[in-house]
Amino acid sequence: MKKYTFILFSFVLLVALTACDNGTKEASGSENKSVEGIAIKVTDASGQNLSFDKVPDSIATLSSGDLDILLSLGANVTGRPTVSGEVAKELETIAEIGNPHQPNFEKIAEIHPSVLIAGMSFKQHAANIEKQGTKVIFTEANSIDDIQNSIRLYGTLLQKETEAEKVNQRISKRVEGMKEEVASPVKALLVYGAPGTYLAALPNSLSGDLLEKAGGENIAADFPKEDSYPQYASLSVEKMIERNPQVVMLITHGDPNAVKGAFEKEMKKNAAWKNLDAVKNGNVVVLPSNLFGTNPGTKVVEALEVMKESLSKVK
């Protein structure tokens, strides 16, 4: 009888140890997988490491480009940037939460997203948002690479890596193809304009990166950057005249016609502008604000095409 009791006890102990071992393996494996309660790890543009135990059930963003990427990957977006004018029908039901310069903190608190996506300038507000239980992810869009990094990040966050990689492959393919199409560089000056304020966009800005990849030569490449806006520089009249751009491209967040009108008045007042080849030959282009005045997201390929077409029309 003792013999049988010992065998039975050994069998029960073996079953118990096996069950414990299986439980340990599942818990250990949960650190590497990324579905249903198993950790998802991402690093944002600020170098911040974040962990999630599931795909976020609600995401808000202050950037129209990030909104575009998130929706293309099937995210549940509950907050979007406030924009003027008409919006697409599918966006009407998503709450507006302000813009990068004027976030609507009351609305953000009201919708209480699991994740808020914002630019680096939002860092000063992040602690207050995080106290409410919302994680803040920081992004940048100063180059095509930056946008592709965001696409990759959201692919991991949403567990849509394959879909994100397909989007990035499409972008990379067009960038590579454009290299073969570029002939001799066109000398260009990129001007960020708002009534009364004009700055030159540098190569480390998104428009500067697009210009270079589309075959343009940025005449302001070595202009000293602004302390507050490191992707832009004050316009140097002397260097502008010396380098004599073949085309001047205007970038604006607001009404392009109003900006162009104000800029034309500026050119009439300042003899330096009137003597540029770009102005004399009528090569002053207003770039579409939805593609250049903000992060265009997955539409960055469209922005690249517009840039290339604008350069090809230079007389």
Short mmCIF file of C-alpha atoms in Angstrom, two decimals:
data_model
loop_
_atom_site.label_atom_id
_atom_site.label_comp_id
_atom_site.label_asym_id
_atom_site.label_seq_id
_atom_site.Cartn_x
_atom_site.Cartn_y
_atom_site.Cartn_z
CA MET A 1 0.00 0.00 0.00
CA LYS A 2 2.86 2.41 0.85
CA LYS A 3 4.34 1.67 -2.55
CA TYR A 4 1.12 2.71 -4.35
CA THR A 5 0.75 5.79 -2.15
CA PHE A 6 4.28 6.91 -3.05
CA ILE A 7 3.63 6.41 -6.80
CA LEU A 8 0.38 8.41 -6.57
CA PHE A 9 2.10 11.22 -4.65
CA SER A 10 4.93 11.32 -7.23
CA PHE A 11 2.40 11.55 -10.08
CA VAL A 12 0.52 14.46 -8.44
CA LEU A 13 3.80 16.28 -7.76
CA LEU A 14 4.89 15.83 -11.39
CA VAL A 15 1.59 17.25 -12.67
CA ALA A 16 1.88 20.24 -10.33
CA LEU A 17 5.48 20.97 -11.38
CA THR A 18 4.53 20.66 -15.06
CA ALA A 19 1.67 23.14 -14.61
CA CYS A 20 3.99 25.59 -12.83
CA ASP A 21 6.58 25.23 -15.56
CA ASN A 22 3.98 25.95 -18.28
CA GLY A 23 2.79 29.03 -16.40
CA THR A 24 6.38 30.30 -16.15
CA LYS A 25 6.92 29.89 -19.89
CA GLU A 26 3.74 31.84 -20.73
CA ALA A 27 4.73 34.70 -18.43
CA SER A 28 8.24 34.78 -19.84
CA GLY A 29 7.03 34.67 -23.41
CA SER A 30 4.69 37.58 -22.71
CA GLU A 31 7.67 39.95 -22.64
CA ASN A 32 8.43 39.34 -26.30
CA LYS A 33 5.04 38.87 -27.93
CA SER A 34 2.62 41.71 -28.44
CA VAL A 35 -0.99 40.67 -28.40
CA GLU A 36 -3.65 40.51 -25.71
CA GLY A 37 -1.89 41.58 -22.59
CA ILE A 38 1.67 40.90 -23.68
CA ALA A 39 4.15 43.79 -23.65
CA ILE A 40 4.61 46.11 -26.62
CA LYS A 41 7.73 48.28 -26.45
CA VAL A 42 8.45 51.38 -28.52
CA THR A 43 11.00 54.20 -28.50
CA ASP A 44 9.73 57.60 -29.62
CA ALA A 45 11.53 60.47 -31.36
CA SER A 46 12.67 61.94 -28.03
CA GLY A 47 14.41 58.66 -27.09
CA GLN A 48 11.74 57.86 -24.52
CA ASN A 49 11.04 54.13 -24.04
CA LEU A 50 7.41 53.19 -23.48
CA SER A 51 5.73 49.87 -22.72
CA PHE A 52 2.12 48.81 -23.27
CA ASP A 53 0.44 45.60 -22.16
CA LYS A 54 -1.95 45.76 -25.12
CA VAL A 55 -2.66 47.75 -28.27
CA PRO A 56 -3.92 51.17 -27.09
CA ASP A 57 -7.72 51.30 -27.31
CA SER A 58 -7.80 55.06 -27.96
CA ILE A 59 -5.25 57.44 -29.49
CA ALA A 60 -5.37 61.21 -29.94
CA THR A 61 -2.96 63.34 -31.95
CA LEU A 62 -2.22 67.02 -32.52
CA SER A 63 -0.66 66.39 -35.95
CA SER A 64 -2.61 65.91 -39.18
CA GLY A 65 0.24 63.84 -40.61
CA ASP A 66 0.24 61.47 -37.65
CA LEU A 67 -3.56 61.31 -37.91
CA ASP A 68 -3.20 60.21 -41.52
CA ILE A 69 -0.71 57.48 -40.61
CA LEU A 70 -2.75 56.20 -37.65
CA LEU A 71 -5.96 55.97 -39.68
CA SER A 72 -4.15 54.20 -42.52
CA LEU A 73 -3.08 51.54 -39.98
CA GLY A 74 -6.55 51.15 -38.50
CA ALA A 75 -6.02 52.87 -35.14
CA ASN A 76 -8.99 53.91 -33.00
CA VAL A 77 -8.41 57.68 -33.10
CA THR A 78 -10.58 59.59 -30.63
CA GLY A 79 -8.93 63.03 -30.89
CA ARG A 80 -7.63 64.96 -33.91
CA PRO A 81 -6.12 68.38 -34.63
CA THR A 82 -8.45 71.35 -34.99
CA VAL A 83 -8.43 72.58 -38.58
CA SER A 84 -10.13 75.39 -40.43
CA GLY A 85 -12.38 74.70 -43.39
CA GLU A 86 -14.06 71.48 -44.39
CA VAL A 87 -12.97 68.10 -43.09
CA ALA A 88 -13.43 64.66 -44.58
CA LYS A 89 -16.69 62.99 -43.60
CA GLU A 90 -14.92 60.13 -41.82
CA LEU A 91 -13.22 62.64 -39.50
CA GLU A 92 -16.37 64.48 -38.40
CA THR A 93 -17.06 62.13 -35.48
CA ILE A 94 -13.51 62.47 -34.08
CA ALA A 95 -13.20 65.15 -31.38
CA GLU A 96 -11.05 68.19 -32.14
CA ILE A 97 -8.35 68.77 -29.49
CA GLY A 98 -6.59 71.92 -30.68
CA ASN A 99 -3.32 72.21 -32.53
CA PRO A 100 0.39 71.93 -31.59
CA HIS A 101 0.54 75.64 -30.72
CA GLN A 102 -2.79 75.76 -28.86
CA PRO A 103 -3.74 72.36 -27.41
CA ASN A 104 -7.24 72.14 -25.94
CA PHE A 105 -6.37 70.59 -22.57
CA GLU A 106 -10.01 70.42 -21.42
CA LYS A 107 -10.98 68.44 -24.49
CA ILE A 108 -7.98 66.13 -24.14
CA ALA A 109 -8.98 65.45 -20.52
CA GLU A 110 -12.59 64.90 -21.58
CA ILE A 111 -11.85 62.23 -24.18
CA HIS A 112 -9.07 60.79 -21.96
CA PRO A 113 -7.12 58.84 -24.63
CA SER A 114 -4.77 56.01 -23.72
CA VAL A 115 -2.10 57.70 -25.87
CA LEU A 116 -1.55 61.27 -27.03
CA ILE A 117 0.84 61.83 -29.92
CA ALA A 118 2.49 65.24 -30.13
CA GLY A 119 5.55 67.08 -31.38
CA MET A 120 8.61 67.92 -29.30
CA SER A 121 7.24 71.37 -28.44
CA PHE A 122 4.57 69.66 -26.33
CA LYS A 123 7.13 68.39 -23.80
CA GLN A 124 6.42 71.23 -21.39
CA HIS A 125 2.82 69.97 -21.03
CA ALA A 126 3.50 66.23 -20.95
CA ALA A 127 3.66 65.81 -17.15
CA ASN A 128 0.14 67.18 -16.66
CA ILE A 129 -1.27 64.89 -19.35
CA GLU A 130 0.53 61.86 -17.93
CA LYS A 131 -0.97 62.54 -14.48
CA GLN A 132 -4.34 61.85 -16.06
CA GLY A 133 -3.19 58.38 -17.09
CA THR A 134 -2.47 59.22 -20.74
CA LYS A 135 0.91 58.24 -22.18
CA VAL A 136 2.54 60.83 -24.45
CA ILE A 137 4.49 59.75 -27.53
CA PHE A 138 6.69 62.39 -29.18
CA THR A 139 7.30 62.48 -32.92
CA GLU A 140 9.26 64.54 -35.45
CA ALA A 141 8.68 65.24 -39.13
CA ASN A 142 11.77 67.11 -40.31
CA SER A 143 12.59 64.60 -43.05
CA ILE A 144 11.17 61.69 -44.99
CA ASP A 145 13.18 59.42 -42.67
CA ASP A 146 11.42 60.94 -39.66
CA ILE A 147 8.01 60.21 -41.17
CA GLN A 148 9.04 56.64 -41.98
CA ASN A 149 10.26 56.19 -38.40
CA SER A 150 6.82 57.30 -37.18
CA ILE A 151 5.13 54.84 -39.52
CA ARG A 152 7.37 52.09 -38.16
CA LEU A 153 6.66 53.11 -34.54
CA TYR A 154 2.87 53.09 -35.06
CA GLY A 155 3.14 49.75 -36.82
CA THR A 156 4.71 48.28 -33.68
CA LEU A 157 2.30 50.08 -31.33
CA LEU A 158 -0.76 48.87 -33.24
CA GLN A 159 0.71 45.45 -34.06
CA LYS A 160 0.47 46.28 -37.77
CA GLU A 161 4.16 45.90 -38.61
CA THR A 162 3.51 44.29 -41.99
CA GLU A 163 1.10 47.03 -43.09
CA ALA A 164 3.51 49.73 -41.89
CA GLU A 165 6.40 48.14 -43.77
CA LYS A 166 4.36 48.13 -47.00
CA VAL A 167 3.72 51.87 -46.65
CA ASN A 168 7.41 52.52 -46.01
CA GLN A 169 8.47 50.39 -48.97
CA ARG A 170 6.23 52.44 -51.26
CA ILE A 171 7.82 55.68 -50.00
CA SER A 172 11.38 54.34 -50.26
CA LYS A 173 10.77 53.04 -53.78
CA ARG A 174 9.67 56.48 -54.98
CA VAL A 175 12.58 58.24 -53.28
CA GLU A 176 15.05 55.85 -54.89
CA GLY A 177 13.38 56.17 -58.28
CA MET A 178 13.56 59.94 -58.16
CA LYS A 179 17.34 59.87 -57.81
CA GLU A 180 17.57 58.49 -61.34
CA GLU A 181 15.25 61.18 -62.72
CA VAL A 182 17.10 64.21 -61.35
CA ALA A 183 19.10 66.16 -63.94
CA SER A 184 21.11 69.27 -63.07
CA PRO A 185 20.11 70.84 -59.72
CA VAL A 186 17.80 73.85 -59.73
CA LYS A 187 18.84 76.66 -57.37
CA ALA A 188 15.92 77.29 -55.03
CA LEU A 189 14.99 79.41 -52.05
CA LEU A 190 12.34 77.99 -49.71
CA VAL A 191 10.54 80.74 -47.83
CA TYR A 192 8.28 80.04 -44.88
CA GLY A 193 5.81 82.91 -44.89
CA ALA A 194 3.23 84.43 -42.65
CA PRO A 195 2.19 88.08 -43.10
CA GLY A 196 5.10 90.15 -41.82
CA THR A 197 7.39 87.17 -41.22
CA TYR A 198 9.59 85.41 -43.75
CA LEU A 199 12.20 82.77 -42.96
CA ALA A 200 14.36 80.53 -45.16
CA ALA A 201 13.80 76.78 -44.74
CA LEU A 202 17.06 74.90 -44.16
CA PRO A 203 18.04 71.42 -45.37
CA ASN A 204 17.19 69.96 -41.92
CA SER A 205 13.52 70.88 -42.42
CA LEU A 206 11.02 68.59 -44.15
CA SER A 207 10.65 70.94 -47.12
CA GLY A 208 14.44 71.20 -47.31
CA ASP A 209 14.74 67.42 -47.37
CA LEU A 210 12.06 67.15 -50.06
CA LEU A 211 13.80 69.84 -52.13
CA GLU A 212 17.10 67.97 -52.05
CA LYS A 213 15.52 64.62 -52.92
CA ALA A 214 13.57 66.19 -55.81
CA GLY A 215 16.73 67.63 -57.34
CA GLY A 216 16.86 71.15 -55.94
CA GLU A 217 19.82 73.05 -54.53
CA ASN A 218 18.96 74.97 -51.36
CA ILE A 219 20.75 78.33 -51.61
CA ALA A 220 20.13 78.95 -47.89
CA ALA A 221 21.91 75.76 -46.80
CA ASP A 222 24.53 77.63 -44.78
CA PHE A 223 22.34 80.46 -43.46
CA PRO A 224 22.62 80.64 -39.62
CA LYS A 225 19.66 78.86 -38.05
CA GLU A 226 17.17 80.54 -35.76
CA ASP A 227 17.56 79.64 -32.07
CA SER A 228 13.83 79.12 -31.60
CA TYR A 229 13.27 77.43 -34.97
CA PRO A 230 16.41 75.42 -35.84
CA GLN A 231 14.96 74.26 -39.17
CA TYR A 232 14.75 77.86 -40.39
CA ALA A 233 17.02 80.90 -40.84
CA SER A 234 16.61 84.65 -41.21
CA LEU A 235 16.73 85.74 -44.83
CA SER A 236 20.10 87.22 -45.81
CA VAL A 237 19.49 89.74 -48.58
CA GLU A 238 23.19 89.86 -49.53
CA LYS A 239 23.51 86.09 -49.90
CA MET A 240 20.16 85.88 -51.63
CA ILE A 241 21.31 88.34 -54.32
CA GLU A 242 24.72 86.70 -54.59
CA ARG A 243 23.28 83.19 -55.10
CA ASN A 244 20.36 84.35 -57.26
CA PRO A 245 17.85 81.46 -56.99
CA GLN A 246 16.08 80.24 -60.11
CA VAL A 247 12.87 79.61 -58.16
CA VAL A 248 11.37 80.89 -54.91
CA MET A 249 8.96 78.52 -53.16
CA LEU A 250 6.58 79.78 -50.51
CA ILE A 251 5.48 77.57 -47.61
CA THR A 252 2.58 78.58 -45.40
CA HIS A 253 0.26 77.16 -42.75
CA GLY A 254 -2.48 79.60 -43.62
CA ASP A 255 -4.29 80.92 -46.68
CA PRO A 256 -1.79 80.56 -49.56
CA ASN A 257 -3.34 83.37 -51.61
CA ALA A 258 -3.10 85.82 -48.69
CA VAL A 259 0.53 84.87 -48.11
CA LYS A 260 1.39 85.18 -51.79
CA GLY A 261 -0.30 88.58 -51.96
CA ALA A 262 1.61 89.84 -48.92
CA PHE A 263 4.84 88.43 -50.33
CA GLU A 264 4.32 90.13 -53.69
CA LYS A 265 3.91 93.45 -51.88
CA GLU A 266 7.14 92.74 -50.03
CA MET A 267 8.93 92.06 -53.33
CA LYS A 268 7.71 95.34 -54.81
CA LYS A 269 9.00 97.27 -51.79
CA ASN A 270 12.40 95.57 -51.75
CA ALA A 271 14.63 95.97 -54.80
CA ALA A 272 16.63 92.88 -53.77
CA TRP A 273 13.70 90.63 -54.60
CA LYS A 274 12.91 92.29 -57.93
CA ASN A 275 16.40 91.59 -59.24
CA LEU A 276 16.32 87.85 -58.59
CA ASP A 277 16.02 85.63 -61.68
CA ALA A 278 13.21 83.71 -59.98
CA VAL A 279 11.09 86.84 -59.63
CA LYS A 280 11.96 88.32 -63.04
CA ASN A 281 11.02 85.03 -64.75
CA GLY A 282 7.83 84.53 -62.76
CA ASN A 283 9.13 81.47 -60.93
CA VAL A 284 7.51 82.16 -57.56
CA VAL A 285 5.57 79.08 -56.43
CA VAL A 286 3.16 78.69 -53.50
CA LEU A 287 3.43 75.10 -52.29
CA PRO A 288 0.22 73.38 -51.10
CA SER A 289 -0.18 73.97 -47.35
CA ASN A 290 -1.64 70.50 -46.74
CA LEU A 291 1.58 68.94 -48.05
CA PHE A 292 4.21 71.46 -46.97
CA GLY A 293 2.73 73.61 -44.21
CA THR A 294 2.45 70.56 -41.99
CA ASN A 295 3.52 66.92 -41.75
CA PRO A 296 1.82 65.19 -44.73
CA GLY A 297 2.07 61.68 -43.23
CA THR A 298 1.74 58.92 -45.83
CA LYS A 299 1.14 61.63 -48.45
CA VAL A 300 4.80 62.63 -48.27
CA VAL A 301 5.21 60.94 -51.67
CA GLU A 302 2.66 63.39 -53.09
CA ALA A 303 4.67 66.27 -51.58
CA LEU A 304 7.80 64.92 -53.25
CA GLU A 305 6.02 64.74 -56.62
CA VAL A 306 4.76 68.34 -56.27
CA MET A 307 8.27 69.50 -55.44
CA LYS A 308 9.74 67.71 -58.45
CA GLU A 309 7.04 69.08 -60.77
CA SER A 310 7.61 72.63 -59.49
CA LEU A 311 11.34 72.35 -60.17
CA SER A 312 10.75 70.95 -63.66
CA LYS A 313 8.71 74.04 -64.61
CA VAL A 314 11.50 76.49 -63.88
CA LYS A 315 12.17 78.58 -66.99
#
